[in-house]
Amino acid sequence: MNNVFPLSYFWSKSFLTSAWMLWMLFWVNLLGTIYGYQWYWDQMHETIIDKKLWLVIFVPDSPTASLFFTLGLIYLLMDLKRKKAGKQDLPKTSPPFRGIIEALGLIASFKYGVWAVGIIFASASKGESMGFEDWMLAVSHSGMVVEALLFARVFRMNFLGLAVAGCWVFGNDYIDYQFAVFPWLSDQLYGILETIRRATILLSLCSWLVFCGFYLVRLKQKV
């Protein structure tokens, strides 16, 4: 018997942009963003008191990434609303601001998803015990990676967005380690901080190149 929904359907554009999927991801990402800012609250508070005020923007890496992704989902929900209203023809090119938001959502979510999972298991390899919150964070950040890869075919990033997102992730790395506002680490990892810094910069490069690749493939398909 043929399957009603073949496996490939579950990563198709029609499935990813269905109303129930978009709304589910919207609420998951929004609640995760709120939780993430709350998780970083103590470090944000300390940064405001002990460092320059503007640095606080660069403290909550993962929740800011999921915030950009959530805003990208809002654009898709707006597209869906337009289609339901009978406006079938969507603009072929993305408005500059939308392209920036969606590129940031993809690249930052992928980067900080991979980074967080790597840091969690690096801590465990150094003897840090993993509790419920660690496993929950590992799963949720893995989800950020997966959804970024899936929605790279759906989000309407553009060249300007890729350029801005590149500046954001590399600039964030510089500020994190130049001004010591990188996410707090377990005691076991401060001894390899320089290795973490180099790995983070390399991860930024890899993340940016991955989505530049997605963008170039999409351009080629349009030719």
Short mmCIF file of C-alpha atoms in Angstrom, two decimals:
data_model
loop_
_atom_site.label_atom_id
_atom_site.label_comp_id
_atom_site.label_asym_id
_atom_site.label_seq_id
_atom_site.Cartn_x
_atom_site.Cartn_y
_atom_site.Cartn_z
CA MET A 1 0.00 0.00 0.00
CA ASN A 2 1.33 3.42 -0.95
CA ASN A 3 1.84 5.84 1.89
CA VAL A 4 -0.57 8.76 1.90
CA PHE A 5 2.29 11.05 2.89
CA PRO A 6 5.70 9.91 1.59
CA LEU A 7 8.65 10.72 3.81
CA SER A 8 9.82 13.48 1.47
CA TYR A 9 6.57 15.36 2.11
CA PHE A 10 7.68 16.21 5.65
CA TRP A 11 10.45 18.48 4.43
CA SER A 12 8.61 19.82 1.40
CA LYS A 13 7.77 23.51 1.07
CA SER A 14 4.04 22.77 1.18
CA PHE A 15 4.42 21.04 4.55
CA LEU A 16 6.82 23.61 6.03
CA THR A 17 4.63 26.54 4.99
CA SER A 18 1.32 25.01 6.06
CA ALA A 19 -0.59 27.14 8.52
CA TRP A 20 -0.43 24.72 11.44
CA MET A 21 3.33 24.16 11.00
CA LEU A 22 4.12 27.87 10.79
CA TRP A 23 2.00 28.66 13.83
CA MET A 24 3.49 25.80 15.83
CA LEU A 25 7.05 26.90 15.01
CA PHE A 26 6.14 30.52 15.69
CA TRP A 27 4.99 29.76 19.24
CA VAL A 28 7.83 27.34 19.93
CA ASN A 29 10.41 29.87 18.81
CA LEU A 30 8.71 32.79 20.54
CA LEU A 31 8.49 30.95 23.87
CA GLY A 32 12.06 29.71 23.43
CA THR A 33 13.20 33.27 22.78
CA ILE A 34 11.51 34.53 25.94
CA TYR A 35 13.03 31.67 27.95
CA GLY A 36 16.43 32.38 26.42
CA TYR A 37 16.41 36.04 27.42
CA GLN A 38 15.36 35.01 30.92
CA TRP A 39 18.23 32.47 30.98
CA TYR A 40 20.70 35.22 30.09
CA TRP A 41 19.15 37.75 32.48
CA ASP A 42 21.83 37.56 35.18
CA GLN A 43 24.63 37.98 32.67
CA MET A 44 22.80 40.84 30.96
CA HIS A 45 22.30 42.52 34.33
CA GLU A 46 25.96 42.10 35.22
CA THR A 47 27.02 43.47 31.84
CA ILE A 48 24.88 46.58 32.29
CA ILE A 49 26.36 47.22 35.75
CA ASP A 50 30.02 46.33 35.17
CA LYS A 51 30.57 47.04 31.46
CA LYS A 52 29.42 49.44 28.78
CA LEU A 53 25.67 49.52 28.28
CA TRP A 54 25.76 48.84 24.52
CA LEU A 55 27.52 45.52 25.09
CA VAL A 56 24.33 44.01 26.52
CA ILE A 57 22.99 43.65 22.96
CA PHE A 58 25.65 41.02 22.25
CA VAL A 59 25.16 38.92 25.39
CA PRO A 60 22.06 36.80 24.59
CA ASP A 61 23.29 35.06 21.43
CA SER A 62 20.84 32.16 21.01
CA PRO A 63 17.62 34.00 21.95
CA THR A 64 18.47 36.84 19.58
CA ALA A 65 19.00 34.26 16.84
CA SER A 66 15.63 32.65 17.57
CA LEU A 67 14.06 36.13 17.67
CA PHE A 68 15.25 36.77 14.11
CA PHE A 69 13.89 33.35 13.09
CA THR A 70 10.55 34.12 14.74
CA LEU A 71 10.31 37.38 12.79
CA GLY A 72 11.05 35.42 9.62
CA LEU A 73 8.12 33.13 10.42
CA ILE A 74 5.89 36.19 10.78
CA TYR A 75 6.76 37.14 7.20
CA LEU A 76 5.74 33.64 6.05
CA LEU A 77 2.48 33.89 7.99
CA MET A 78 1.83 37.22 6.28
CA ASP A 79 2.45 35.55 2.90
CA LEU A 80 -0.02 32.84 3.85
CA LYS A 81 -2.60 35.45 4.79
CA ARG A 82 -2.12 37.17 1.42
CA LYS A 83 -2.69 33.88 -0.40
CA LYS A 84 -5.86 33.16 1.57
CA ALA A 85 -7.08 36.65 0.67
CA GLY A 86 -6.74 35.74 -3.00
CA LYS A 87 -3.46 37.53 -3.66
CA GLN A 88 -1.65 34.60 -5.18
CA ASP A 89 1.24 36.49 -6.80
CA LEU A 90 3.85 37.30 -4.18
CA PRO A 91 6.72 39.70 -5.01
CA LYS A 92 9.57 37.87 -6.72
CA THR A 93 12.21 39.82 -4.84
CA SER A 94 12.46 40.29 -1.09
CA PRO A 95 12.28 43.73 0.49
CA PRO A 96 15.76 44.55 1.83
CA PHE A 97 14.73 44.48 5.50
CA ARG A 98 12.98 41.13 5.12
CA GLY A 99 16.01 39.63 3.43
CA ILE A 100 18.21 40.83 6.29
CA ILE A 101 15.93 39.47 9.02
CA GLU A 102 15.56 36.08 7.35
CA ALA A 103 19.29 35.70 6.63
CA LEU A 104 20.04 36.58 10.25
CA GLY A 105 17.44 34.08 11.43
CA LEU A 106 18.95 31.27 9.39
CA ILE A 107 22.67 31.88 9.91
CA ALA A 108 22.51 32.86 13.57
CA SER A 109 20.16 30.00 14.45
CA PHE A 110 22.42 27.48 12.75
CA LYS A 111 25.60 28.88 14.29
CA TYR A 112 24.42 29.26 17.87
CA GLY A 113 22.49 26.00 17.73
CA VAL A 114 25.66 24.12 16.83
CA TRP A 115 27.74 26.19 19.28
CA ALA A 116 25.46 25.54 22.25
CA VAL A 117 25.25 21.80 21.64
CA GLY A 118 29.03 21.65 21.23
CA ILE A 119 29.62 23.57 24.46
CA ILE A 120 27.18 21.42 26.43
CA PHE A 121 28.87 18.18 25.40
CA ALA A 122 32.35 19.68 25.72
CA SER A 123 31.50 20.46 29.35
CA ALA A 124 30.25 16.92 29.83
CA SER A 125 33.49 15.54 28.37
CA LYS A 126 35.39 17.54 31.00
CA GLY A 127 33.41 15.99 33.85
CA GLU A 128 30.43 18.37 34.14
CA SER A 129 27.31 16.40 35.00
CA MET A 130 24.36 16.86 32.64
CA GLY A 131 21.01 17.57 34.21
CA PHE A 132 17.53 17.97 32.74
CA GLU A 133 18.16 21.57 31.67
CA ASP A 134 21.34 20.60 29.81
CA TRP A 135 19.53 17.90 27.85
CA MET A 136 16.62 20.23 27.17
CA LEU A 137 18.99 22.92 25.88
CA ALA A 138 20.85 20.38 23.74
CA VAL A 139 17.58 19.22 22.14
CA SER A 140 16.18 22.73 21.64
CA HIS A 141 19.41 24.04 20.11
CA SER A 142 19.59 21.00 17.83
CA GLY A 143 16.10 22.00 16.74
CA MET A 144 17.42 25.45 15.83
CA VAL A 145 19.97 23.84 13.52
CA VAL A 146 17.38 21.59 11.86
CA GLU A 147 14.82 24.32 11.28
CA ALA A 148 17.47 26.65 9.85
CA LEU A 149 18.49 24.01 7.31
CA LEU A 150 14.88 23.19 6.42
CA PHE A 151 13.78 26.81 6.01
CA ALA A 152 16.80 27.85 3.95
CA ARG A 153 14.65 26.81 0.95
CA VAL A 154 11.70 28.84 2.20
CA PHE A 155 13.06 32.05 3.72
CA ARG A 156 13.66 34.75 1.13
CA MET A 157 17.18 35.84 2.08
CA ASN A 158 19.05 38.09 -0.34
CA PHE A 159 22.63 39.20 -0.98
CA LEU A 160 22.31 42.21 1.33
CA GLY A 161 20.91 39.98 4.06
CA LEU A 162 23.83 37.56 3.75
CA ALA A 163 26.29 40.45 3.96
CA VAL A 164 24.62 41.90 7.06
CA ALA A 165 24.34 38.47 8.70
CA GLY A 166 28.04 37.85 8.04
CA CYS A 167 28.94 41.15 9.67
CA TRP A 168 26.68 40.30 12.61
CA VAL A 169 28.09 36.86 13.41
CA PHE A 170 31.75 37.84 12.92
CA GLY A 171 31.25 41.14 14.75
CA ASN A 172 29.51 39.31 17.57
CA ASP A 173 32.50 36.97 17.90
CA TYR A 174 34.90 39.91 18.08
CA ILE A 175 32.84 41.69 20.74
CA ASP A 176 32.19 38.51 22.74
CA TYR A 177 35.87 37.71 23.19
CA GLN A 178 37.34 41.21 23.05
CA PHE A 179 35.05 42.50 25.79
CA ALA A 180 34.43 39.16 27.56
CA VAL A 181 30.68 39.08 27.02
CA PHE A 182 30.61 35.55 25.58
CA PRO A 183 28.07 33.22 27.23
CA TRP A 184 29.15 32.06 30.66
CA LEU A 185 30.94 28.72 30.52
CA SER A 186 31.36 25.93 33.01
CA ASP A 187 34.51 26.16 35.12
CA GLN A 188 36.00 23.22 33.22
CA LEU A 189 35.98 25.13 29.91
CA TYR A 190 37.71 28.37 30.88
CA GLY A 191 41.03 26.58 30.60
CA ILE A 192 40.43 26.09 26.86
CA LEU A 193 38.88 29.51 26.21
CA GLU A 194 41.28 30.31 23.36
CA THR A 195 40.35 27.06 21.63
CA ILE A 196 36.65 27.90 22.05
CA ARG A 197 37.25 31.38 20.60
CA ARG A 198 38.96 29.97 17.50
CA ALA A 199 36.33 27.28 17.07
CA THR A 200 33.57 29.89 17.35
CA ILE A 201 35.09 32.04 14.61
CA LEU A 202 35.51 28.99 12.38
CA LEU A 203 31.89 28.05 13.07
CA SER A 204 30.79 31.55 12.04
CA LEU A 205 32.63 31.14 8.75
CA CYS A 206 31.17 27.69 8.12
CA SER A 207 27.65 28.84 8.98
CA TRP A 208 27.87 31.83 6.66
CA LEU A 209 29.26 29.73 3.80
CA VAL A 210 26.55 27.07 4.20
CA PHE A 211 23.76 29.60 3.65
CA CYS A 212 25.65 31.45 0.93
CA GLY A 213 25.65 28.05 -0.76
CA PHE A 214 21.89 27.70 -0.34
CA TYR A 215 21.44 31.19 -1.78
CA LEU A 216 23.62 30.49 -4.83
CA VAL A 217 21.78 27.24 -5.53
CA ARG A 218 18.47 29.09 -5.46
CA LEU A 219 19.82 31.75 -7.82
CA LYS A 220 20.98 29.05 -10.22
CA GLN A 221 17.56 27.39 -10.14
CA LYS A 222 15.93 30.67 -11.15
CA VAL A 223 18.15 31.11 -14.21
#
